Coordinates of C-alpha atoms in Angstrom, one line a residue:
M1 CA 9.2 -10.6 20.3
Y2 CA 12.2 -8.4 19.8
K3 CA 14.0 -11.2 18.0
K4 CA 11.3 -11.1 15.2
D5 CA 11.6 -7.3 15.0
I6 CA 15.4 -7.5 14.7
G7 CA 15.1 -10.2 12.0
I8 CA 12.4 -8.3 10.0
G9 CA 14.4 -5.1 10.2
L10 CA 17.6 -6.7 9.0
A11 CA 15.7 -8.6 6.2
G12 CA 14.0 -5.4 5.1
I13 CA 17.2 -3.4 5.1
T14 CA 19.0 -6.1 3.1
L15 CA 16.2 -6.2 0.5
A16 CA 16.0 -2.5 0.2
L17 CA 19.8 -2.0 -0.2
S18 CA 20.1 -4.8 -2.7
A19 CA 17.2 -3.4 -4.7
I20 CA 18.6 0.2 -4.6
F21 CA 22.2 -0.7 -5.5
Y22 CA 21.8 -3.8 -7.6
L23 CA 18.3 -4.8 -8.8
I24 CA 17.0 -1.4 -9.9
P25 CA 20.1 -0.2 -11.7
R26 CA 20.6 -3.6 -13.4
F27 CA 17.0 -4.5 -14.5
I28 CA 15.3 -1.1 -15.0
V29 CA 16.2 0.6 -18.2
V30 CA 16.4 4.4 -17.8
P31 CA 16.5 6.5 -21.0
Q32 CA 19.4 9.0 -21.3
Q33 CA 17.2 12.1 -22.0
L34 CA 14.3 12.7 -19.5
D35 CA 12.2 15.8 -19.2
S36 CA 11.7 15.2 -15.5
L37 CA 13.1 12.9 -12.8
A38 CA 9.6 11.8 -11.9
L39 CA 9.2 10.3 -15.4
S40 CA 12.1 8.0 -15.0
P41 CA 11.1 4.3 -14.8
A42 CA 13.3 3.9 -11.8
F43 CA 11.8 6.8 -9.8
W44 CA 9.0 5.0 -8.0
P45 CA 10.9 1.8 -7.3
N46 CA 13.7 3.9 -5.7
I47 CA 11.1 5.8 -3.6
I48 CA 9.4 2.6 -2.5
M49 CA 12.7 1.0 -1.6
G50 CA 13.7 4.1 0.3
I51 CA 10.5 3.9 2.3
L52 CA 11.2 0.2 2.9
L53 CA 14.7 1.0 4.1
L54 CA 13.4 3.7 6.5
T55 CA 10.7 1.6 8.0
S56 CA 12.9 -1.4 8.3
A57 CA 15.5 0.7 10.1
V58 CA 12.8 1.9 12.5
I59 CA 11.7 -1.7 13.2
L60 CA 15.3 -2.8 13.7
I61 CA 15.9 0.1 16.2
Q62 CA 12.7 -0.8 18.1
G63 CA 13.8 -4.4 18.3
L64 CA 17.2 -3.4 19.6
V65 CA 15.7 -1.0 22.1
A66 CA 13.3 -3.7 23.4
R67 CA 16.2 -6.2 23.7
Y68 CA 18.3 -3.6 25.6
R69 CA 15.4 -2.8 27.9
Q70 CA 14.6 -6.5 28.5
G71 CA 18.3 -7.1 29.4
R72 CA 18.2 -4.3 32.0
S73 CA 14.9 -5.2 33.6
P74 CA 14.9 -7.1 36.9
V75 CA 14.6 -10.9 36.6
Q76 CA 11.1 -12.3 37.3
T77 CA 10.9 -14.2 40.6
T78 CA 7.8 -16.1 39.7
A79 CA 8.1 -19.8 38.9
Q80 CA 6.1 -19.5 35.8
P81 CA 7.5 -17.5 32.9
A82 CA 5.3 -15.0 31.1
A83 CA 3.6 -16.6 28.2
E84 CA 3.6 -14.9 24.8
S85 CA 0.2 -14.1 23.3
T86 CA -0.8 -16.7 20.8
D87 CA -3.9 -14.9 19.6
T88 CA -4.8 -15.7 16.1
Y89 CA -7.4 -14.3 13.9
P90 CA -9.4 -17.2 12.5
L91 CA -11.6 -16.6 9.5
D92 CA -14.9 -17.5 10.9
G93 CA -18.4 -16.0 10.7
P94 CA -18.4 -12.3 10.0
R95 CA -14.7 -12.0 9.1
T96 CA -15.2 -14.5 6.3
V97 CA -18.2 -12.7 5.0
I98 CA -16.4 -9.3 5.1
L99 CA -13.3 -10.8 3.4
S100 CA -15.4 -12.4 0.7
A101 CA -17.3 -9.2 0.1
A102 CA -14.1 -7.2 -0.2
V103 CA -12.7 -9.7 -2.8
G104 CA -16.0 -9.5 -4.6
I105 CA -15.9 -5.7 -4.6
F106 CA -12.3 -5.7 -6.0
F107 CA -13.3 -8.2 -8.8
S108 CA -16.3 -6.0 -9.6
Y109 CA -14.1 -2.9 -9.7
Y110 CA -11.8 -4.6 -12.1
W111 CA -14.7 -5.6 -14.4
L112 CA -16.4 -2.2 -14.2
I113 CA -13.3 -0.3 -15.2
D114 CA -13.7 -1.4 -18.8
H115 CA -17.4 -0.6 -18.9
L116 CA -17.8 2.6 -16.8
G117 CA -14.3 3.9 -16.8
I118 CA -11.8 4.2 -14.0
L119 CA -13.3 7.4 -12.5
L120 CA -16.8 6.2 -11.9
S121 CA -15.7 2.7 -11.0
S122 CA -13.3 4.1 -8.4
V123 CA -16.1 6.2 -6.8
L124 CA -18.4 3.2 -6.6
A125 CA -15.6 0.9 -5.3
L126 CA -14.6 3.4 -2.6
L127 CA -18.2 3.8 -1.5
A128 CA -18.6 0.1 -1.2
L129 CA -15.3 -0.5 0.6
M130 CA -15.8 2.3 3.1
G131 CA -19.3 1.1 3.7
L132 CA -18.0 -2.5 4.2
G133 CA -15.4 -1.1 6.6
G134 CA -18.2 0.4 8.8
E135 CA -18.2 4.0 7.8
R136 CA -21.8 5.2 7.8
R137 CA -21.5 9.0 7.9
L138 CA -22.4 10.5 4.5
K139 CA -20.4 13.7 5.3
V140 CA -17.3 11.5 5.2
L141 CA -18.3 8.9 2.6
L142 CA -19.4 11.0 -0.3
P143 CA -16.7 13.7 -0.3
L144 CA -13.9 11.2 0.1
A145 CA -15.3 8.8 -2.4
I146 CA -15.8 11.5 -5.0
V147 CA -12.8 13.9 -4.4
L148 CA -10.1 11.3 -4.1
P149 CA -10.7 9.5 -7.4
V150 CA -11.2 12.8 -9.2
V151 CA -7.9 14.3 -7.9
L152 CA -6.0 11.1 -8.7
Y153 CA -7.6 10.9 -12.1
Y154 CA -6.6 14.5 -13.0
F155 CA -3.1 14.0 -11.6
F156 CA -2.5 10.9 -13.8
T157 CA -4.1 12.3 -16.9
R158 CA -2.9 15.9 -16.8
V159 CA 0.3 15.9 -14.9
A160 CA 1.7 12.4 -15.5
H161 CA 0.2 12.0 -18.9
V162 CA -1.0 8.4 -18.3
Y163 CA -3.9 7.1 -20.3
L164 CA -6.7 5.8 -18.0
P165 CA -9.8 3.9 -19.2
Q166 CA -12.7 6.3 -19.7
G167 CA -15.5 3.7 -20.3
I168 CA -18.8 5.3 -21.2
F169 CA -17.3 8.8 -21.0
Y170 CA -15.2 8.2 -24.1
S171 CA -16.7 9.9 -27.1
Y172 CA -15.9 8.5 -30.5
P173 CA -15.3 11.1 -33.3

């Protein structure tokens, strides 16, 4: 298992470093005069690649530590080697229904954004997805499904000055 961790860690580090030092500077045009660093088109790609670099380094270190520990552990004396787990997660029965329902909710959300606006559509989609995930406590469902979209909506409209579809809440002059 540690070989996969080492390979994934090295691949992630390679991707992140190539994006940070080559792809982002070469293919994302950054204006000379910016009011804020957060408004730069390269800001979020750099943040995401930094997170990828950090998590890949953690995965690589975990793989190297597991390799080191396996090399130091006593050799098994049993005739049969330990078999790796080959558990798979087949899409049968309830899993297929849940996956199909989630895809349906996302398509409905995409369609509802134009008609109801992103705020109300997000509240409904979060309610549906959390219910599909098994959450039944209204003390958790309602505040989270209402507060999270409202906070994100106001952040993007007031702080980041990003236009978001308002649907039925848009008033024509």
